[in-house]
JSON list of C-alpha atoms in Angstrom, two decimals:
[
{"chain": "A", "resi": 179, "resn": "THR", "atom": "CA", "xyz": [30.51, 38.94, 22.09]},
{"chain": "A", "resi": 180, "resn": "LEU", "atom": "CA", "xyz": [26.95, 38.35, 21.08]},
{"chain": "A", "resi": 181, "resn": "LEU", "atom": "CA", "xyz": [26.41, 35.97, 23.99]},
{"chain": "A", "resi": 182, "resn": "ASP", "atom": "CA", "xyz": [27.83, 38.37, 26.56]},
{"chain": "A", "resi": 183, "resn": "ALA", "atom": "CA", "xyz": [25.66, 41.21, 25.25]},
{"chain": "A", "resi": 184, "resn": "SER", "atom": "CA", "xyz": [22.59, 38.91, 25.42]},
{"chain": "A", "resi": 185, "resn": "LEU", "atom": "CA", "xyz": [21.75, 39.71, 21.81]},
{"chain": "A", "resi": 186, "resn": "ILE", "atom": "CA", "xyz": [21.26, 36.04, 20.99]},
{"chain": "A", "resi": 187, "resn": "SER", "atom": "CA", "xyz": [20.78, 32.94, 23.10]},
{"chain": "A", "resi": 188, "resn": "ARG", "atom": "CA", "xyz": [23.40, 30.19, 23.17]},
{"chain": "A", "resi": 189, "resn": "ALA", "atom": "CA", "xyz": [20.91, 27.67, 21.72]},
{"chain": "A", "resi": 190, "resn": "GLU", "atom": "CA", "xyz": [20.04, 30.01, 18.84]},
{"chain": "A", "resi": 191, "resn": "LEU", "atom": "CA", "xyz": [23.70, 30.65, 18.13]},
{"chain": "A", "resi": 192, "resn": "MET", "atom": "CA", "xyz": [24.50, 26.91, 18.16]},
{"chain": "A", "resi": 193, "resn": "CYS", "atom": "CA", "xyz": [21.64, 26.24, 15.70]},
{"chain": "A", "resi": 194, "resn": "ARG", "atom": "CA", "xyz": [22.34, 29.00, 13.22]},
{"chain": "A", "resi": 195, "resn": "ALA", "atom": "CA", "xyz": [26.05, 29.82, 13.21]},
{"chain": "A", "resi": 196, "resn": "PRO", "atom": "CA", "xyz": [28.55, 27.82, 11.15]},
{"chain": "A", "resi": 197, "resn": "PRO", "atom": "CA", "xyz": [30.94, 25.57, 13.12]},
{"chain": "A", "resi": 198, "resn": "ASP", "atom": "CA", "xyz": [34.03, 27.68, 12.28]},
{"chain": "A", "resi": 199, "resn": "LEU", "atom": "CA", "xyz": [32.43, 30.78, 13.77]},
{"chain": "A", "resi": 200, "resn": "LEU", "atom": "CA", "xyz": [31.32, 28.82, 16.84]},
{"chain": "A", "resi": 201, "resn": "ALA", "atom": "CA", "xyz": [34.87, 27.57, 17.37]},
{"chain": "A", "resi": 202, "resn": "GLU", "atom": "CA", "xyz": [36.30, 31.12, 17.06]},
{"chain": "A", "resi": 203, "resn": "ALA", "atom": "CA", "xyz": [33.66, 32.44, 19.45]},
{"chain": "A", "resi": 204, "resn": "GLY", "atom": "CA", "xyz": [34.56, 29.77, 21.99]},
{"chain": "A", "resi": 205, "resn": "ALA", "atom": "CA", "xyz": [31.16, 28.10, 21.91]},
{"chain": "A", "resi": 206, "resn": "ILE", "atom": "CA", "xyz": [32.78, 24.87, 20.72]},
{"chain": "A", "resi": 207, "resn": "THR", "atom": "CA", "xyz": [35.77, 23.72, 22.73]},
{"chain": "A", "resi": 208, "resn": "ASP", "atom": "CA", "xyz": [36.62, 20.53, 20.80]},
{"chain": "A", "resi": 209, "resn": "MET", "atom": "CA", "xyz": [36.04, 20.88, 17.05]},
{"chain": "A", "resi": 210, "resn": "ALA", "atom": "CA", "xyz": [36.80, 17.19, 16.32]},
{"chain": "A", "resi": 211, "resn": "ALA", "atom": "CA", "xyz": [34.23, 16.01, 18.87]},
{"chain": "A", "resi": 212, "resn": "TYR", "atom": "CA", "xyz": [31.70, 18.46, 17.44]},
{"chain": "A", "resi": 213, "resn": "LYS", "atom": "CA", "xyz": [32.24, 17.12, 13.90]},
{"chain": "A", "resi": 214, "resn": "ARG", "atom": "CA", "xyz": [31.84, 13.50, 15.10]},
{"chain": "A", "resi": 215, "resn": "LYS", "atom": "CA", "xyz": [28.62, 14.37, 16.88]},
{"chain": "A", "resi": 216, "resn": "GLU", "atom": "CA", "xyz": [27.35, 16.25, 13.83]},
{"chain": "A", "resi": 217, "resn": "VAL", "atom": "CA", "xyz": [28.03, 13.25, 11.58]},
{"chain": "A", "resi": 218, "resn": "ARG", "atom": "CA", "xyz": [26.31, 10.90, 14.06]},
{"chain": "A", "resi": 219, "resn": "ILE", "atom": "CA", "xyz": [23.24, 13.13, 14.24]},
{"chain": "A", "resi": 220, "resn": "HIS", "atom": "CA", "xyz": [22.99, 13.52, 10.46]},
{"chain": "A", "resi": 221, "resn": "THR", "atom": "CA", "xyz": [23.42, 9.78, 9.96]},
{"chain": "A", "resi": 222, "resn": "LYS", "atom": "CA", "xyz": [20.69, 9.02, 12.46]},
{"chain": "A", "resi": 223, "resn": "MET", "atom": "CA", "xyz": [18.35, 11.59, 10.93]},
{"chain": "A", "resi": 224, "resn": "PHE", "atom": "CA", "xyz": [18.77, 10.67, 7.27]},
{"chain": "A", "resi": 225, "resn": "TYR", "atom": "CA", "xyz": [20.07, 7.11, 7.01]},
{"chain": "A", "resi": 226, "resn": "THR", "atom": "CA", "xyz": [18.37, 5.14, 9.77]},
{"chain": "A", "resi": 227, "resn": "GLN", "atom": "CA", "xyz": [15.64, 2.88, 8.43]},
{"chain": "A", "resi": 228, "resn": "ALA", "atom": "CA", "xyz": [12.43, 3.02, 10.37]},
{"chain": "A", "resi": 229, "resn": "LYS", "atom": "CA", "xyz": [11.41, -0.37, 11.71]},
{"chain": "A", "resi": 230, "resn": "TYR", "atom": "CA", "xyz": [7.90, -1.28, 10.75]},
{"chain": "A", "resi": 231, "resn": "ASN", "atom": "CA", "xyz": [5.76, -3.08, 13.28]},
{"chain": "A", "resi": 232, "resn": "LEU", "atom": "CA", "xyz": [3.80, -5.77, 11.44]},
{"chain": "A", "resi": 233, "resn": "LEU", "atom": "CA", "xyz": [1.79, -6.52, 14.57]},
{"chain": "A", "resi": 234, "resn": "ARG", "atom": "CA", "xyz": [0.35, -3.02, 14.31]},
{"chain": "A", "resi": 235, "resn": "GLU", "atom": "CA", "xyz": [-1.42, -3.97, 11.11]},
{"chain": "A", "resi": 236, "resn": "SER", "atom": "CA", "xyz": [-4.73, -5.72, 11.14]},
{"chain": "A", "resi": 237, "resn": "SER", "atom": "CA", "xyz": [-5.00, -8.94, 9.16]},
{"chain": "A", "resi": 238, "resn": "GLU", "atom": "CA", "xyz": [-8.70, -8.15, 8.79]},
{"chain": "A", "resi": 239, "resn": "GLY", "atom": "CA", "xyz": [-7.82, -5.22, 6.53]},
{"chain": "A", "resi": 240, "resn": "PHE", "atom": "CA", "xyz": [-5.69, -7.39, 4.26]},
{"chain": "A", "resi": 241, "resn": "ALA", "atom": "CA", "xyz": [-8.39, -10.08, 4.19]},
{"chain": "A", "resi": 242, "resn": "LYS", "atom": "CA", "xyz": [-10.97, -7.50, 3.04]},
{"chain": "A", "resi": 243, "resn": "LEU", "atom": "CA", "xyz": [-8.58, -6.16, 0.43]},
{"chain": "A", "resi": 244, "resn": "PHE", "atom": "CA", "xyz": [-7.87, -9.67, -0.91]},
{"chain": "A", "resi": 245, "resn": "GLU", "atom": "CA", "xyz": [-11.58, -10.46, -1.05]},
{"chain": "A", "resi": 246, "resn": "ARG", "atom": "CA", "xyz": [-12.49, -7.28, -2.95]},
{"chain": "A", "resi": 247, "resn": "LEU", "atom": "CA", "xyz": [-9.59, -7.47, -5.40]},
{"chain": "A", "resi": 248, "resn": "PHE", "atom": "CA", "xyz": [-10.21, -11.13, -6.21]},
{"chain": "A", "resi": 249, "resn": "ALA", "atom": "CA", "xyz": [-13.97, -10.48, -6.51]},
{"chain": "A", "resi": 250, "resn": "MET", "atom": "CA", "xyz": [-13.19, -7.72, -8.99]},
{"chain": "A", "resi": 251, "resn": "GLY", "atom": "CA", "xyz": [-11.68, -10.33, -11.31]},
{"chain": "A", "resi": 252, "resn": "SER", "atom": "CA", "xyz": [-15.12, -11.83, -11.82]},
{"chain": "A", "resi": 253, "resn": "MET", "atom": "CA", "xyz": [-16.90, -8.46, -12.14]},
{"chain": "A", "resi": 254, "resn": "PRO", "atom": "CA", "xyz": [-17.67, -6.90, -15.53]},
{"chain": "A", "resi": 255, "resn": "ALA", "atom": "CA", "xyz": [-14.96, -4.56, -16.74]},
{"chain": "A", "resi": 256, "resn": "GLY", "atom": "CA", "xyz": [-15.49, -0.84, -16.58]},
{"chain": "A", "resi": 257, "resn": "PRO", "atom": "CA", "xyz": [-14.02, 2.35, -15.16]},
{"chain": "A", "resi": 258, "resn": "GLU", "atom": "CA", "xyz": [-16.43, 2.29, -12.21]},
{"chain": "A", "resi": 259, "resn": "SER", "atom": "CA", "xyz": [-14.96, -1.02, -10.99]},
{"chain": "A", "resi": 260, "resn": "VAL", "atom": "CA", "xyz": [-11.46, 0.49, -10.99]},
{"chain": "A", "resi": 261, "resn": "GLN", "atom": "CA", "xyz": [-12.67, 3.59, -9.16]},
{"chain": "A", "resi": 262, "resn": "TRP", "atom": "CA", "xyz": [-14.58, 1.42, -6.67]},
{"chain": "A", "resi": 263, "resn": "ALA", "atom": "CA", "xyz": [-11.56, -0.81, -5.97]},
{"chain": "A", "resi": 264, "resn": "THR", "atom": "CA", "xyz": [-9.21, 2.17, -5.65]},
{"chain": "A", "resi": 265, "resn": "GLN", "atom": "CA", "xyz": [-11.44, 4.00, -3.17]},
{"chain": "A", "resi": 266, "resn": "PHE", "atom": "CA", "xyz": [-11.97, 0.79, -1.20]},
{"chain": "A", "resi": 267, "resn": "ALA", "atom": "CA", "xyz": [-8.22, 0.12, -1.01]},
{"chain": "A", "resi": 268, "resn": "LEU", "atom": "CA", "xyz": [-7.52, 3.67, 0.15]},
{"chain": "A", "resi": 269, "resn": "ALA", "atom": "CA", "xyz": [-10.23, 3.41, 2.78]},
{"chain": "A", "resi": 270, "resn": "LEU", "atom": "CA", "xyz": [-8.73, 0.16, 4.08]},
{"chain": "A", "resi": 271, "resn": "VAL", "atom": "CA", "xyz": [-5.24, 1.67, 4.26]},
{"chain": "A", "resi": 272, "resn": "GLY", "atom": "CA", "xyz": [-6.61, 4.48, 6.40]},
{"chain": "A", "resi": 273, "resn": "ARG", "atom": "CA", "xyz": [-8.96, 2.38, 8.51]},
{"chain": "A", "resi": 274, "resn": "PHE", "atom": "CA", "xyz": [-6.61, -0.50, 9.32]},
{"chain": "A", "resi": 275, "resn": "ASP", "atom": "CA", "xyz": [-3.28, 1.40, 9.06]},
{"chain": "A", "resi": 276, "resn": "LEU", "atom": "CA", "xyz": [-2.01, -0.92, 6.33]},
{"chain": "A", "resi": 277, "resn": "ASP", "atom": "CA", "xyz": [1.49, -0.60, 4.89]},
{"chain": "A", "resi": 278, "resn": "PRO", "atom": "CA", "xyz": [1.15, 0.80, 1.34]},
{"chain": "A", "resi": 279, "resn": "ASN", "atom": "CA", "xyz": [3.95, -1.43, 0.02]},
{"chain": "A", "resi": 280, "resn": "ARG", "atom": "CA", "xyz": [2.16, -4.50, 1.32]},
{"chain": "A", "resi": 281, "resn": "VAL", "atom": "CA", "xyz": [-1.09, -3.24, -0.23]},
{"chain": "A", "resi": 282, "resn": "MET", "atom": "CA", "xyz": [0.80, -2.94, -3.50]},
{"chain": "A", "resi": 283, "resn": "ASP", "atom": "CA", "xyz": [1.96, -6.54, -3.10]},
{"chain": "A", "resi": 284, "resn": "VAL", "atom": "CA", "xyz": [-1.65, -7.67, -2.57]},
{"chain": "A", "resi": 285, "resn": "VAL", "atom": "CA", "xyz": [-2.68, -5.90, -5.80]},
{"chain": "A", "resi": 286, "resn": "PHE", "atom": "CA", "xyz": [0.17, -7.68, -7.61]},
{"chain": "A", "resi": 287, "resn": "SER", "atom": "CA", "xyz": [-1.05, -11.01, -6.17]},
{"chain": "A", "resi": 288, "resn": "ALA", "atom": "CA", "xyz": [-4.57, -10.38, -7.40]},
{"chain": "A", "resi": 289, "resn": "TRP", "atom": "CA", "xyz": [-3.23, -9.33, -10.79]},
{"chain": "A", "resi": 290, "resn": "ALA", "atom": "CA", "xyz": [-1.21, -12.57, -10.98]},
{"chain": "A", "resi": 291, "resn": "SER", "atom": "CA", "xyz": [-4.48, -14.50, -10.58]},
{"chain": "A", "resi": 292, "resn": "PHE", "atom": "CA", "xyz": [-6.10, -12.55, -13.43]},
{"chain": "A", "resi": 293, "resn": "PRO", "atom": "CA", "xyz": [-3.09, -11.66, -15.64]},
{"chain": "A", "resi": 294, "resn": "HIS", "atom": "CA", "xyz": [-5.14, -10.51, -18.65]},
{"chain": "A", "resi": 295, "resn": "ASP", "atom": "CA", "xyz": [-7.19, -8.04, -16.62]},
{"chain": "A", "resi": 296, "resn": "ALA", "atom": "CA", "xyz": [-5.69, -4.58, -17.18]},
{"chain": "A", "resi": 297, "resn": "ARG", "atom": "CA", "xyz": [-7.82, -3.07, -14.41]},
{"chain": "A", "resi": 298, "resn": "TYR", "atom": "CA", "xyz": [-5.20, -4.09, -11.84]},
{"chain": "A", "resi": 299, "resn": "ALA", "atom": "CA", "xyz": [-2.60, -1.98, -13.67]},
{"chain": "A", "resi": 300, "resn": "GLU", "atom": "CA", "xyz": [-5.05, 0.94, -13.53]},
{"chain": "A", "resi": 301, "resn": "ILE", "atom": "CA", "xyz": [-5.52, 0.41, -9.79]},
{"chain": "A", "resi": 302, "resn": "LEU", "atom": "CA", "xyz": [-1.75, 0.47, -9.27]},
{"chain": "A", "resi": 303, "resn": "SER", "atom": "CA", "xyz": [-1.53, 3.61, -11.37]},
{"chain": "A", "resi": 304, "resn": "LYS", "atom": "CA", "xyz": [-4.25, 5.36, -9.37]},
{"chain": "A", "resi": 305, "resn": "LEU", "atom": "CA", "xyz": [-2.93, 4.23, -5.98]},
{"chain": "A", "resi": 306, "resn": "PHE", "atom": "CA", "xyz": [0.77, 4.69, -6.69]},
{"chain": "A", "resi": 307, "resn": "GLY", "atom": "CA", "xyz": [0.88, 7.00, -9.70]},
{"chain": "A", "resi": 308, "resn": "ASN", "atom": "CA", "xyz": [3.36, 9.62, -8.52]},
{"chain": "A", "resi": 309, "resn": "ASP", "atom": "CA", "xyz": [7.10, 9.41, -9.26]},
{"chain": "A", "resi": 310, "resn": "GLU", "atom": "CA", "xyz": [8.05, 8.57, -5.68]},
{"chain": "A", "resi": 311, "resn": "ALA", "atom": "CA", "xyz": [5.62, 5.64, -5.61]},
{"chain": "A", "resi": 312, "resn": "GLN", "atom": "CA", "xyz": [6.92, 4.37, -8.95]},
{"chain": "A", "resi": 313, "resn": "THR", "atom": "CA", "xyz": [10.18, 3.42, -7.23]},
{"chain": "A", "resi": 314, "resn": "GLY", "atom": "CA", "xyz": [8.12, 1.51, -4.67]},
{"chain": "A", "resi": 315, "resn": "ILE", "atom": "CA", "xyz": [6.39, -0.40, -7.47]},
{"chain": "A", "resi": 316, "resn": "VAL", "atom": "CA", "xyz": [9.74, -1.29, -8.98]},
{"chain": "A", "resi": 317, "resn": "HIS", "atom": "CA", "xyz": [11.05, -2.40, -5.58]},
{"chain": "A", "resi": 318, "resn": "VAL", "atom": "CA", "xyz": [8.02, -4.58, -4.75]},
{"chain": "A", "resi": 319, "resn": "LEU", "atom": "CA", "xyz": [8.02, -6.09, -8.23]},
{"chain": "A", "resi": 320, "resn": "GLY", "atom": "CA", "xyz": [11.75, -6.79, -7.93]},
{"chain": "A", "resi": 321, "resn": "VAL", "atom": "CA", "xyz": [11.24, -8.58, -4.61]},
{"chain": "A", "resi": 322, "resn": "ARG", "atom": "CA", "xyz": [8.44, -10.66, -6.12]},
{"chain": "A", "resi": 323, "resn": "LEU", "atom": "CA", "xyz": [10.54, -11.57, -9.17]},
{"chain": "A", "resi": 324, "resn": "ARG", "atom": "CA", "xyz": [13.52, -12.48, -6.97]},
{"chain": "A", "resi": 325, "resn": "ALA", "atom": "CA", "xyz": [11.29, -14.74, -4.87]},
{"chain": "A", "resi": 326, "resn": "PHE", "atom": "CA", "xyz": [9.87, -16.32, -8.02]},
{"chain": "A", "resi": 327, "resn": "HIS", "atom": "CA", "xyz": [13.37, -16.91, -9.38]},
{"chain": "A", "resi": 328, "resn": "ALA", "atom": "CA", "xyz": [14.48, -18.48, -6.09]},
{"chain": "A", "resi": 329, "resn": "MET", "atom": "CA", "xyz": [11.39, -20.72, -6.12]},
{"chain": "A", "resi": 330, "resn": "GLN", "atom": "CA", "xyz": [12.12, -21.80, -9.72]},
{"chain": "A", "resi": 331, "resn": "ALA", "atom": "CA", "xyz": [15.77, -22.46, -8.88]},
{"chain": "A", "resi": 332, "resn": "GLY", "atom": "CA", "xyz": [14.68, -24.57, -5.91]},
{"chain": "A", "resi": 333, "resn": "LYS", "atom": "CA", "xyz": [12.37, -26.66, -8.12]},
{"chain": "A", "resi": 334, "resn": "SER", "atom": "CA", "xyz": [15.05, -27.39, -10.70]},
{"chain": "A", "resi": 335, "resn": "ALA", "atom": "CA", "xyz": [17.61, -28.43, -8.07]}
]
């Protein structure tokens, strides 16, 4: 066999060969146990949600972001204010290790305070303009709308 001839290492064979070939070669003794382990590993790799440590984030970064975004509402409109706010937000994300979804939520909060100011939509577009981030925007907006609906339902009860 390949292993006996030392043409390939056991680890390399286990990584690259299909399970059927491994079973025929005798590298796998219990095919059912191998399949269970394979499913467990794939599940852990692809379907386990990473826990996010909120204590890792600095509240100072969010405070600075709030202050700048709310100050922008009273600034004169113009493309330089959008560029300024976008660069500042990106710098804060990097400096304070802020969660981008929570940054998005802060931008939504600022936009809710100044609903007729389209610059906040431009900031969201520049910060989260790719297709992958668009699903994040939809998710954060959905959570905010669900919370608003629950708050309205609580008031009417």
